[in-house]
CSV table of C-alpha atoms and ligand atoms in Angstrom, one decimal:
chain,number,residue,atom,x,y,z
C,215,MET,CA,-76.8,-1.2,-51.9
C,216,HIS,CA,-75.2,-3.0,-49.0
C,217,ASN,CA,-74.5,-6.2,-51.0
C,218,ARG,CA,-72.2,-4.1,-53.1
C,219,SER,CA,-68.5,-3.2,-52.4
C,220,TRP,CA,-68.0,-0.1,-50.3
C,221,ALA,CA,-66.3,2.8,-52.1
C,222,GLU,CA,-65.2,6.2,-51.1
C,223,PRO,CA,-68.0,8.8,-50.9
C,224,PHE,CA,-65.7,11.4,-52.4
C,225,LYS,CA,-63.4,12.0,-55.4
C,226,ILE,CA,-59.9,13.4,-55.3
C,227,LYS,CA,-59.4,17.1,-56.1
C,228,MET,CA,-55.7,17.6,-55.2
C,229,VAL,CA,-52.8,15.3,-54.9
C,230,GLU,CA,-49.6,15.3,-52.8
C,231,HIS,CA,-46.6,13.7,-54.4
C,232,LEU,CA,-44.7,10.9,-52.6
C,233,ARG,CA,-41.0,10.2,-52.9
C,234,MET,CA,-40.0,6.6,-53.7
C,235,THR,CA,-36.7,5.5,-52.1
C,236,THR,CA,-34.2,2.8,-52.7
C,237,ARG,CA,-33.6,0.0,-50.1
C,238,ALA,CA,-30.1,1.4,-49.5
C,239,GLU,CA,-31.6,4.9,-48.7
C,240,ARG,CA,-34.1,3.3,-46.4
C,241,GLU,CA,-31.4,1.3,-44.6
C,242,ARG,CA,-29.5,4.5,-44.0
C,243,ALA,CA,-32.6,6.4,-42.9
C,244,ILE,CA,-33.7,3.8,-40.3
C,245,ALA,CA,-30.2,3.5,-38.9
C,246,GLU,CA,-30.0,7.3,-38.6
C,247,ALA,CA,-33.4,7.2,-36.9
C,248,GLY,CA,-32.1,4.8,-34.3
C,249,PHE,CA,-34.5,2.1,-35.6
C,250,ASN,CA,-37.4,4.1,-34.3
C,251,THR,CA,-40.0,5.0,-37.0
C,252,PHE,CA,-41.0,8.1,-35.0
C,253,LEU,CA,-37.6,9.5,-35.8
C,254,LEU,CA,-37.8,9.1,-39.6
C,255,ARG,CA,-38.2,12.1,-41.8
C,256,SER,CA,-41.6,11.9,-43.5
C,257,GLU,CA,-40.0,12.7,-46.9
C,258,ASP,CA,-38.2,9.3,-46.5
C,259,VAL,CA,-41.5,7.5,-46.1
C,260,TYR,CA,-43.6,6.1,-49.0
C,261,ILE,CA,-46.9,5.0,-47.3
C,262,ASP,CA,-47.2,6.6,-43.9
C,263,LEU,CA,-49.2,4.3,-41.6
C,264,LEU,CA,-47.6,5.6,-38.4
C,265,THR,CA,-50.8,7.1,-37.2
C,266,ASP,CA,-54.3,8.2,-38.1
C,267,SER,CA,-53.8,11.2,-35.8
C,268,GLY,CA,-53.9,14.5,-37.6
C,269,THR,CA,-53.1,12.8,-40.9
C,270,SER,CA,-56.5,12.7,-42.4
C,271,ALA,CA,-57.4,14.7,-45.6
C,272,MET,CA,-59.8,17.5,-45.0
C,273,SER,CA,-62.8,18.0,-47.3
C,274,ASP,CA,-63.3,21.0,-49.6
C,275,ARG,CA,-65.9,22.2,-47.1
C,276,GLN,CA,-63.4,22.1,-44.3
C,277,TRP,CA,-60.8,23.9,-46.4
C,278,ALA,CA,-63.4,26.5,-47.2
C,279,GLY,CA,-64.1,26.7,-43.5
C,280,LEU,CA,-60.5,27.8,-42.9
C,281,MET,CA,-61.2,31.0,-44.8
C,282,LEU,CA,-64.0,31.7,-42.3
C,283,GLY,CA,-61.5,31.8,-39.4
C,284,ASP,CA,-62.4,34.5,-37.0
C,285,GLU,CA,-59.0,35.1,-35.4
C,286,ALA,CA,-60.2,37.2,-32.5
C,287,TYR,CA,-58.4,36.6,-29.2
C,288,ALA,CA,-61.7,36.3,-27.4
C,289,GLY,CA,-65.1,35.0,-28.4
C,290,SER,CA,-64.3,33.8,-31.9
C,291,ALA,CA,-67.4,33.0,-34.0
C,292,ASN,CA,-65.7,29.6,-34.8
C,293,PHE,CA,-65.6,28.7,-31.1
C,294,TYR,CA,-69.4,29.0,-31.0
C,295,HIS,CA,-69.7,26.8,-34.1
C,296,LEU,CA,-67.5,24.2,-32.5
C,297,GLU,CA,-69.4,24.4,-29.2
C,298,ALA,CA,-72.7,24.0,-31.1
C,299,ALA,CA,-71.4,20.9,-33.0
C,300,VAL,CA,-70.1,19.2,-29.9
C,301,ARG,CA,-73.3,19.9,-28.0
C,302,GLN,CA,-75.4,18.6,-30.9
C,303,TYR,CA,-73.5,15.4,-31.7
C,304,TYR,CA,-71.8,14.5,-28.4
C,305,GLY,CA,-74.4,16.1,-26.1
C,306,TYR,CA,-72.1,17.6,-23.4
C,307,LYS,CA,-73.0,20.9,-21.9
C,308,HIS,CA,-69.6,22.7,-21.6
C,309,VAL,CA,-67.0,22.6,-24.3
C,310,ILE,CA,-63.4,23.8,-23.7
C,311,PRO,CA,-61.0,23.7,-26.7
C,312,THR,CA,-57.5,22.4,-26.2
C,313,HIS,CA,-54.5,22.2,-28.6
C,314,GLN,CA,-55.0,18.4,-28.9
C,315,GLY,CA,-56.2,15.4,-26.8
C,316,ARG,CA,-53.4,15.4,-24.3
C,317,GLY,CA,-54.1,19.1,-23.4
C,318,ALA,CA,-57.6,18.0,-22.3
C,319,GLU,CA,-56.2,14.9,-20.5
C,320,HIS,CA,-53.8,17.2,-18.6
C,321,ILE,CA,-56.5,19.5,-17.4
C,322,LEU,CA,-59.0,16.7,-16.5
C,323,SER,CA,-56.2,14.8,-14.6
C,324,ARG,CA,-55.2,17.8,-12.6
C,325,LEU,CA,-58.7,18.6,-11.6
C,326,CYS,CA,-60.1,15.2,-10.9
C,327,ILE,CA,-57.3,13.1,-9.5
C,328,SER,CA,-55.8,13.5,-6.0
C,329,PRO,CA,-52.5,11.9,-5.2
C,330,GLY,CA,-52.9,8.3,-4.2
C,331,GLN,CA,-56.2,7.8,-6.0
C,332,TYR,CA,-56.8,5.0,-8.5
C,333,VAL,CA,-58.0,5.5,-12.1
C,334,PRO,CA,-59.6,2.4,-13.5
C,335,GLY,CA,-59.8,2.3,-17.3
C,336,ASN,CA,-60.5,-0.1,-20.2
C,337,MET,CA,-56.9,-0.5,-21.2
C,338,TYR,CA,-54.2,2.1,-20.8
C,339,PHE,CA,-53.4,4.7,-23.4
C,340,THR,CA,-49.9,6.2,-23.3
C,341,THR,CA,-50.6,9.9,-22.9
C,342,THR,CA,-53.8,9.4,-20.8
C,343,LYS,CA,-52.0,7.2,-18.3
C,344,HIS,CA,-49.0,9.5,-18.2
C,345,HIS,CA,-51.1,12.5,-17.2
C,346,GLN,CA,-53.0,10.4,-14.6
C,347,GLU,CA,-49.6,9.4,-13.1
C,348,LEU,CA,-48.2,13.0,-13.2
C,349,ALA,CA,-51.3,14.0,-11.2
C,350,GLY,CA,-50.5,11.3,-8.6
C,351,GLY,CA,-52.9,8.7,-9.7
C,352,LYS,CA,-52.5,5.0,-10.4
C,353,PHE,CA,-54.0,3.5,-13.5
C,354,VAL,CA,-55.8,0.1,-13.0
C,355,ASP,CA,-56.7,-2.0,-16.1
C,356,VAL,CA,-60.3,-3.1,-15.9
C,357,VAL,CA,-60.8,-4.1,-19.6
C,358,VAL,CA,-62.2,-7.6,-20.3
C,359,ASP,CA,-59.6,-10.4,-20.6
C,360,GLN,CA,-60.4,-10.9,-24.3
C,361,ALA,CA,-58.8,-7.5,-25.0
C,362,HIS,CA,-55.4,-8.9,-24.1
C,363,ASP,CA,-55.8,-11.9,-26.4
C,364,PRO,CA,-55.0,-11.1,-30.0
C,365,ASP,CA,-56.7,-14.3,-31.2
C,366,SER,CA,-60.0,-13.8,-29.4
C,367,ASN,CA,-62.8,-13.0,-31.9
C,368,PHE,CA,-65.0,-11.4,-29.2
C,369,PRO,CA,-66.9,-8.6,-30.9
C,370,PHE,CA,-66.6,-6.1,-28.1
C,371,LYS,CA,-63.1,-6.4,-26.8
C,372,GLY,CA,-63.2,-2.8,-25.5
C,373,ASN,CA,-65.7,-3.7,-22.9
C,374,VAL,CA,-65.2,-2.9,-19.2
C,375,ASP,CA,-65.0,-6.1,-17.0
C,376,LEU,CA,-67.6,-5.3,-14.5
C,377,ASP,CA,-66.2,-7.8,-12.0
C,378,LYS,CA,-62.8,-6.2,-12.1
C,379,LEU,CA,-64.3,-2.8,-11.7
C,380,GLY,CA,-66.6,-3.9,-8.9
C,381,ARG,CA,-63.7,-5.7,-7.1
C,382,LEU,CA,-61.5,-2.6,-7.2
C,383,VAL,CA,-64.3,-0.4,-5.8
C,384,GLU,CA,-64.7,-3.0,-2.9
C,385,GLU,CA,-61.0,-3.3,-2.3
C,386,VAL,CA,-60.0,0.4,-2.2
C,387,GLY,CA,-63.3,2.1,-1.5
C,388,THR,CA,-65.0,4.8,-3.5
C,389,SER,CA,-63.1,7.7,-2.0
C,390,LYS,CA,-59.9,6.2,-3.5
C,391,ILE,CA,-61.3,6.1,-7.0
C,392,ALA,CA,-60.8,9.3,-9.0
C,393,TYR,CA,-63.2,8.3,-11.9
C,394,LEU,CA,-63.7,5.6,-14.5
C,395,CYS,CA,-61.7,6.4,-17.7
C,396,LEU,CA,-63.9,4.9,-20.4
C,397,ALA,CA,-62.4,4.7,-23.8
C,398,THR,CA,-64.5,3.9,-26.9
C,399,ASN,CA,-62.9,2.0,-29.8
C,400,VAL,CA,-60.0,1.1,-27.6
C,401,ASN,CA,-56.7,2.1,-29.3
C,402,MET,CA,-54.2,-0.2,-27.6
C,403,ALA,CA,-56.5,-3.3,-27.9
C,404,GLY,CA,-56.5,-2.9,-31.7
C,405,GLY,CA,-59.3,-0.3,-32.3
C,406,GLN,CA,-61.8,-2.5,-30.5
C,407,PRO,CA,-65.3,-1.3,-29.6
C,408,CYS,CA,-67.4,-1.4,-26.4
C,409,SER,CA,-71.1,-2.4,-26.6
C,410,LEU,CA,-73.7,0.1,-25.5
C,411,ALA,CA,-75.0,-2.5,-23.1
C,412,ASN,CA,-71.6,-2.6,-21.4
C,413,ILE,CA,-71.2,1.2,-21.4
C,414,ARG,CA,-74.6,1.4,-19.8
C,415,ASP,CA,-73.8,-1.2,-17.1
C,416,ALA,CA,-70.3,0.1,-16.3
C,417,CYS,CA,-71.7,3.7,-16.0
C,418,ALA,CA,-74.6,2.5,-13.8
C,419,LEU,CA,-72.2,0.6,-11.5
C,420,CYS,CA,-70.2,3.8,-11.1
C,421,ARG,CA,-73.3,6.0,-10.6
C,422,ARG,CA,-74.4,3.6,-7.8
C,423,HIS,CA,-71.1,4.3,-6.0
C,424,GLY,CA,-71.0,8.0,-6.8
C,425,ILE,CA,-68.0,7.6,-9.1
C,426,ARG,CA,-67.8,9.8,-12.2
C,427,VAL,CA,-67.2,8.5,-15.7
C,428,PHE,CA,-65.0,10.4,-18.2
C,429,HIS,CA,-65.0,9.2,-21.7
C,430,ASP,CA,-62.1,9.2,-24.1
C,431,ALA,CA,-64.2,10.0,-27.1
C,432,THR,CA,-61.3,10.1,-29.6
C,433,ARG,CA,-62.7,7.3,-31.8
C,434,ALA,CA,-66.3,7.2,-30.4
C,435,VAL,CA,-67.8,7.5,-33.9
C,436,GLU,CA,-65.9,4.4,-35.1
C,437,ASN,CA,-67.2,2.7,-32.0
C,438,ALA,CA,-70.8,3.8,-32.9
C,439,TYR,CA,-70.3,2.2,-36.3
C,440,PHE,CA,-69.4,-1.2,-34.8
C,441,ILE,CA,-72.4,-1.0,-32.4
C,442,LYS,CA,-74.7,-0.4,-35.4
C,443,LEU,CA,-73.2,-3.5,-37.2
C,444,ARG,CA,-72.9,-5.8,-34.3
C,445,GLU,CA,-75.2,-5.0,-31.4
C,446,PRO,CA,-78.8,-6.2,-31.5
C,447,GLY,CA,-81.3,-3.3,-31.5
C,448,TYR,CA,-79.0,-0.7,-33.2
C,449,ALA,CA,-79.0,-1.6,-36.9
C,450,HIS,CA,-81.7,1.0,-37.7
C,451,LYS,CA,-80.2,3.8,-35.6
C,452,SER,CA,-78.0,6.5,-37.1
C,453,LEU,CA,-74.3,6.9,-36.1
C,454,ALA,CA,-75.3,10.3,-34.7
C,455,GLU,CA,-78.0,8.7,-32.5
C,456,ILE,CA,-75.7,6.0,-31.2
C,457,LEU,CA,-73.0,8.5,-30.5
C,458,ARG,CA,-75.4,10.6,-28.4
C,459,GLU,CA,-76.5,7.5,-26.5
C,460,ILE,CA,-72.9,6.5,-25.7
C,461,CYS,CA,-72.1,10.0,-24.4
C,462,SER,CA,-75.3,10.3,-22.5
C,463,HIS,CA,-74.1,7.8,-19.9
C,464,THR,CA,-70.9,9.7,-19.1
C,465,ASP,CA,-70.1,12.9,-17.2
C,466,GLY,CA,-67.8,14.4,-19.8
C,467,CYS,CA,-65.0,13.6,-22.3
C,468,THR,CA,-61.6,14.3,-23.5
C,469,MET,CA,-61.1,14.4,-27.2
C,470,SER,CA,-58.3,14.3,-29.7
C,471,ALA,CA,-60.1,15.8,-32.6
C,472,LYS,CA,-57.2,14.7,-34.8
C,473,LYS,CA,-58.9,11.3,-35.3
C,474,ASP,CA,-62.7,11.0,-35.8
C,475,CYS,CA,-63.2,14.8,-36.3
C,476,LEU,CA,-61.1,14.8,-39.5
C,477,VAL,CA,-58.7,17.7,-38.6
C,478,ASN,CA,-55.0,18.1,-38.5
C,479,ILE,CA,-54.9,19.6,-35.1
C,480,GLY,CA,-57.2,20.2,-32.2
C,481,GLY,CA,-59.1,18.7,-29.2
C,482,TRP,CA,-61.4,19.6,-26.4
C,483,LEU,CA,-62.6,18.8,-23.0
C,484,ALA,CA,-66.3,18.6,-22.5
C,485,VAL,CA,-68.1,18.2,-19.1
C,486,ASN,CA,-71.7,18.5,-17.9
C,487,ASP,CA,-70.9,19.8,-14.4
C,488,ASP,CA,-71.0,23.6,-14.0
C,489,GLU,CA,-68.4,23.8,-11.3
C,490,LEU,CA,-65.9,21.5,-13.0
C,491,ALA,CA,-66.4,23.5,-16.2
C,492,ASP,CA,-65.5,26.7,-14.4
C,493,ALA,CA,-62.4,25.1,-12.9
C,494,ALA,CA,-61.3,23.7,-16.3
C,495,ARG,CA,-61.8,27.1,-17.9
C,496,ASN,CA,-59.7,28.6,-15.2
C,497,LEU,CA,-56.8,26.0,-15.8
C,498,VAL,CA,-57.0,26.1,-19.6
C,499,VAL,CA,-55.9,29.8,-19.6
C,500,VAL,CA,-52.7,28.7,-17.8
C,501,TYR,CA,-51.7,25.8,-20.0
C,502,GLU,CA,-53.4,26.2,-23.4
C,503,GLY,CA,-54.9,29.6,-24.1
C,504,LEU,CA,-58.2,31.5,-23.5
C,505,HIS,CA,-61.2,29.3,-23.0
C,506,THR,CA,-62.6,30.2,-26.4
C,507,TYR,CA,-59.6,29.0,-28.3
C,508,GLY,CA,-57.5,26.7,-26.1
C,509,GLY,CA,-54.3,26.9,-28.2
C,510,LEU,CA,-56.1,26.7,-31.6
C,511,ALA,CA,-56.6,29.2,-34.4
C,512,GLY,CA,-60.2,30.2,-35.1
C,513,ARG,CA,-59.9,28.4,-38.5
C,514,ASP,CA,-58.9,25.2,-36.8
C,515,MET,CA,-62.1,25.3,-34.7
C,516,GLU,CA,-64.2,25.9,-37.9
C,517,ALA,CA,-62.6,22.9,-39.6
C,518,MET,CA,-63.4,20.8,-36.5
C,519,ALA,CA,-67.0,21.9,-36.4
C,520,ILE,CA,-67.4,20.9,-40.0
C,521,GLY,CA,-65.4,17.7,-39.5
C,522,ILE,CA,-67.7,16.6,-36.7
C,523,ARG,CA,-70.7,16.7,-39.0
C,524,GLU,CA,-68.9,14.8,-41.7
C,525,SER,CA,-67.6,12.2,-39.3
C,526,VAL,CA,-71.1,10.8,-38.4
C,527,GLU,CA,-72.1,10.2,-42.0
C,528,PHE,CA,-72.6,6.5,-42.4
C,529,ASP,CA,-71.1,6.3,-45.9
C,530,HIS,CA,-67.9,8.0,-44.7
C,531,MET,CA,-67.5,5.6,-41.8
C,532,ARG,CA,-68.3,2.5,-44.0
C,533,ALA,CA,-65.6,3.5,-46.4
C,534,ARG,CA,-63.1,4.3,-43.6
C,535,ILE,CA,-63.5,1.1,-41.8
C,536,GLY,CA,-64.1,-0.8,-45.0
C,537,GLN,CA,-60.6,0.2,-46.1
C,538,VAL,CA,-59.0,-1.0,-42.8
C,539,GLU,CA,-60.9,-4.3,-43.2
C,540,TYR,CA,-59.7,-4.7,-46.8
C,541,LEU,CA,-56.1,-4.6,-45.6
C,542,GLY,CA,-56.8,-6.8,-42.7
C,543,ARG,CA,-58.5,-9.5,-44.9
C,544,ARG,CA,-55.6,-9.5,-47.3
C,545,LEU,CA,-53.2,-10.2,-44.4
C,546,MET,CA,-55.5,-12.9,-42.9
C,547,GLU,CA,-55.7,-14.7,-46.3
C,548,ALA,CA,-51.9,-14.9,-46.3
C,549,GLU,CA,-52.0,-16.2,-42.7
C,550,VAL,CA,-50.1,-13.3,-41.3
C,551,PRO,CA,-50.9,-13.1,-37.5
C,552,ILE,CA,-53.0,-10.0,-36.8
C,553,VAL,CA,-55.2,-9.0,-34.0
C,554,ARG,CA,-58.8,-10.1,-34.6
C,555,PRO,CA,-61.4,-8.9,-35.1
C,556,ILE,CA,-60.0,-6.3,-37.5
C,557,GLY,CA,-60.2,-3.0,-35.7
C,558,GLY,CA,-61.5,0.5,-36.6
C,559,HIS,CA,-58.4,2.6,-37.3
C,560,GLY,CA,-55.8,0.1,-38.3
C,561,VAL,CA,-54.5,-3.4,-38.7
C,562,PHE,CA,-52.4,-4.6,-35.8
C,563,LEU,CA,-49.7,-7.3,-36.5
C,564,ASN,CA,-49.1,-9.7,-33.7
C,565,ALA,CA,-45.3,-9.4,-33.4
C,566,ARG,CA,-44.9,-12.2,-30.8
C,567,LYS,CA,-46.3,-14.7,-33.3
C,568,PHE,CA,-44.7,-13.0,-36.3
C,569,LEU,CA,-41.2,-13.1,-34.9
C,570,PRO,CA,-41.1,-15.9,-32.3
C,571,GLN,CA,-37.3,-16.0,-32.5
C,572,ILE,CA,-36.9,-12.6,-30.9
C,573,PRO,CA,-37.3,-12.5,-27.1
C,574,ARG,CA,-39.5,-9.8,-25.6
C,575,GLU,CA,-36.4,-8.1,-24.1
C,576,GLN,CA,-35.3,-7.4,-27.7
C,577,PHE,CA,-38.6,-5.7,-28.6
C,578,PRO,CA,-39.9,-7.8,-31.5
C,579,ALA,CA,-42.6,-5.1,-32.5
C,580,GLN,CA,-39.9,-2.4,-32.6
C,581,SER,CA,-37.8,-4.7,-34.9
C,582,LEU,CA,-40.7,-5.5,-37.1
C,583,SER,CA,-41.7,-1.9,-37.7
C,584,ALA,CA,-38.1,-1.1,-38.6
C,585,ALA,CA,-37.9,-4.1,-41.0
C,586,LEU,CA,-41.1,-3.2,-42.7
C,587,TYR,CA,-39.8,0.2,-43.4
C,588,VAL,CA,-36.6,-1.2,-44.8
C,589,ASP,CA,-38.6,-3.5,-47.1
C,590,SER,CA,-40.9,-1.0,-48.7
C,591,GLY,CA,-40.9,2.5,-47.1
C,592,VAL,CA,-44.2,1.7,-45.3
C,593,ARG,CA,-44.0,3.3,-41.8
C,594,ALA,CA,-45.8,1.6,-39.0
C,595,MET,CA,-45.7,2.1,-35.2
C,596,GLU,CA,-44.6,-0.2,-32.3
C,597,ARG,CA,-47.3,-0.8,-29.7
C,598,GLY,CA,-45.8,-3.2,-27.3
C,599,ALA,CA,-43.2,-3.2,-24.5
C,600,VAL,CA,-41.4,0.0,-25.7
C,601,SER,CA,-44.8,1.9,-25.7
C,602,ALA,CA,-45.8,0.4,-22.3
C,603,GLY,CA,-42.7,1.8,-20.6
C,604,ARG,CA,-41.4,1.1,-17.1
C,605,ASP,CA,-43.3,0.2,-14.0
C,606,LEU,CA,-43.9,3.3,-11.9
C,607,ILE,CA,-42.7,1.7,-8.6
C,608,THR,CA,-40.0,-0.9,-9.6
C,609,GLY,CA,-38.7,0.9,-12.6
C,610,ASN,CA,-38.5,-2.4,-14.5
C,611,ASN,CA,-39.6,-2.8,-18.1
C,612,THR,CA,-43.2,-4.0,-18.3
C,613,PHE,CA,-44.2,-6.6,-20.9
C,614,PRO,CA,-47.9,-6.3,-21.9
C,615,ALA,CA,-49.6,-9.4,-23.3
C,616,LEU,CA,-49.9,-7.5,-26.6
C,617,GLU,CA,-46.7,-6.9,-28.6
C,618,LEU,CA,-48.1,-5.3,-31.7
C,619,VAL,CA,-47.2,-3.3,-34.8
C,620,ARG,CA,-49.9,-0.9,-35.8
C,621,LEU,CA,-50.6,-0.2,-39.5
C,622,THR,CA,-52.8,2.8,-38.9
C,623,ILE,CA,-54.9,4.1,-41.8
C,624,PRO,CA,-55.3,7.9,-42.2
C,625,ARG,CA,-58.8,8.9,-43.3
C,626,ARG,CA,-59.5,9.7,-46.9
C,627,VAL,CA,-55.8,9.7,-47.8
C,628,TYR,CA,-54.7,6.4,-49.4
C,629,THR,CA,-56.1,4.2,-52.1
C,630,GLN,CA,-56.8,0.5,-52.3
C,631,ALA,CA,-53.6,0.1,-54.4
C,632,HIS,CA,-51.7,1.6,-51.4
C,633,MET,CA,-53.3,-1.1,-49.2
C,634,ASP,CA,-52.2,-3.7,-51.7
C,635,VAL,CA,-48.6,-2.6,-51.7
C,636,THR,CA,-48.7,-2.5,-47.9
C,637,ALA,CA,-50.1,-6.1,-47.7
C,638,GLU,CA,-47.5,-7.3,-50.2
C,639,SER,CA,-44.7,-5.8,-48.2
C,640,VAL,CA,-46.0,-7.2,-44.9
C,641,ILE,CA,-46.3,-10.7,-46.5
C,642,SER,CA,-42.8,-10.5,-47.9
C,643,VAL,CA,-41.4,-9.6,-44.5
C,644,TYR,CA,-43.4,-12.5,-43.1
C,645,GLU,CA,-41.9,-14.9,-45.6
C,646,ASN,CA,-38.4,-13.7,-44.6
C,647,ARG,CA,-39.2,-13.3,-40.9
C,648,ASP,CA,-36.1,-15.4,-39.8
C,649,LYS,CA,-34.0,-12.5,-41.2
C,650,VAL,CA,-35.3,-9.9,-38.7
C,651,VAL,CA,-33.1,-9.3,-35.7
C,652,GLY,CA,-33.9,-7.9,-32.2
C,653,LEU,CA,-33.0,-4.4,-30.9
C,654,GLU,CA,-31.5,-2.9,-27.7
C,655,PHE,CA,-31.8,0.6,-26.3
C,656,THR,CA,-29.0,3.1,-26.9
C,657,TYR,CA,-31.1,6.1,-25.6
C,658,GLU,CA,-34.2,6.0,-23.5
C,659,PRO,CA,-35.9,9.3,-22.5
C,660,LYS,CA,-37.8,9.7,-19.3
C,661,HIS,CA,-41.3,10.6,-20.5
C,662,LEU,CA,-43.3,8.6,-23.2
C,663,ARG,CA,-40.0,6.9,-24.2
C,664,PHE,CA,-41.3,5.3,-27.4
C,665,PHE,CA,-41.4,8.7,-29.2
C,666,GLN,CA,-37.7,9.5,-29.0
C,667,SER,CA,-35.9,6.4,-27.9
C,668,ARG,CA,-33.0,5.0,-30.0
C,669,PHE,CA,-31.9,1.4,-30.6
C,670,ARG,CA,-29.3,-0.7,-32.3
C,671,PRO,CA,-29.5,-4.3,-33.6
C,672,VAL,CA,-28.3,-6.9,-31.1
C,673,THR,CA,-26.2,-8.4,-33.8
C,674,GLY,CA,-24.6,-6.7,-36.8
C,675,GLU,CA,-25.7,-3.4,-38.2
C,676,ARG,CA,-29.0,-4.2,-39.9
C,677,VAL,CA,-32.4,-5.0,-38.6
C,678,PHE,CA,-33.5,-6.9,-41.7
C,679,THR,CA,-31.1,-8.8,-43.9
C,680,ALA,CA,-33.4,-10.3,-46.5
H,969,P61,C1,-52.3,7.8,-32.1
H,969,P61,F1,-47.8,6.8,-30.4
H,969,P61,N1,-53.4,9.0,-30.3
H,969,P61,O1,-53.1,6.9,-31.9
H,969,P61,P1,-53.3,13.7,-28.9
H,969,P61,N2,-56.5,9.2,-26.5
H,969,P61,C2,-56.5,8.3,-27.5
H,969,P61,C3,-55.6,8.5,-28.5
H,969,P61,O2,-55.5,7.7,-29.5
H,969,P61,C4,-54.7,9.7,-28.5
H,969,P61,C5,-54.8,10.6,-27.4
H,969,P61,C6,-55.8,10.3,-26.4
H,969,P61,C7,-52.4,9.0,-31.2
H,969,P61,C8,-51.3,10.0,-31.3
H,969,P61,C9,-50.2,9.4,-30.4
H,969,P61,O3,-48.3,7.0,-27.8
H,969,P61,C10,-48.8,7.9,-28.6
H,969,P61,O4,-54.2,14.6,-29.7
H,969,P61,C11,-57.3,7.1,-27.5
H,969,P61,O5,-52.3,12.9,-29.6
H,969,P61,O6,-52.7,14.5,-27.8
H,969,P61,C12,-53.7,9.9,-29.5
H,969,P61,O7,-54.4,12.7,-28.2
H,969,P61,C13,-54.0,11.8,-27.3
H,969,P61,C14,-49.4,8.5,-30.8
H,969,P61,C15,-50.3,9.7,-29.0
H,969,P61,C16,-48.6,7.7,-29.9
H,969,P61,C17,-49.6,8.9,-28.1
H,969,P61,O8,-51.5,7.7,-33.0
């Protein structure tokens, strides 16, 4: 079978209509949105590739599961189903639901970071780092150098650089390190996996020093798929087996279930340590809800439990990542600069190469995502300097090596024809790239600025004049 094309292991039972817009309507909409795709109304968007978070289509089984919601305040049957699914597939002992990933990050950061401690991680993620900083911690990047190079074809760009981690431990001492924050299928690097050998080695290094490892498991199943394909010794293991092996090296995880787990809302914190679990259960009642619902309805937990089982099916993941790869290949054939290798949850345009005429201070990736929307109604997301925010100490803008636009593919939602239209639009903007102009801030909020900030073109009124 595997010399044949991949195809979706499902058929479509219900459809949601999309509104087509004119270019004039889109020009008005993006100006009203302050040239920030987060501020567009979804009804003004044709193909929504802003995120794969909470945007997946649930299966008929998951929808049926919603009807089994046990909406008890305490001890809902659905909590126990969720707990059993997490224990079976991820292998952690204690499971504490949260409203979404950042709820789990908040609780973990409060409990495990003391002011002044360092939190090494294999590349930052916006909400994760923000919660670490709010708890008084300082994030330190210990990902391999290849992760910062969009043109490197290294197959495991999510790997921890053991030298960087070892050096940090030596320099500051173990008592100054809160824990290693180990993300699988690293989002900001372009959906890039870690190898199991690297996970094993990084966790062993931490264990030798008595440092705990907490796993951001948001896209761990996508990572398991890449391990199966790329790492010697794993071709014959199931995604479920690989997932268990990944998790077995770590002390717990935070999870945004809105990704791998195929639900529209939800998350959890999972830990093996009994005392930490008690402390987390005690905090969750302050910020999220009782420890058997964590801000979720019973039905949400049921859909999550079912989604976890569906997420580890090989044919599902092959079609999911196959679709991302299809879009990526079309862009590579047209020589559009994208991050290589093609990642798990999206295709990432290299805006520095795409728009070399726009200086970093004028946010080329922000401009490109706005221009793409004007061209076709495709909504993408900036992942560059606007997302990276300001330096904690100096207050200056930081300019990460990666200045990217993410075309993120929701699971089980769009067709191959949607991917074609997206590719055609990106290629058309690329052919007219000299007609895209830079942006400057008109409003910049204090926390996670990329969500709500507003901009204006540095010249004229339009971001894209082709
Ligand atoms: C996303 F623009 N991701 O990729 P929550 N860890 C990881 C995530 O990818 C993640 C969370 C934790 C989103 C949504 C989002 O800057 C942004 O359930 C690896 O969203 O709270 C979320 O999980 C947090 C978009 C988040 C952003 C932050 O689109």
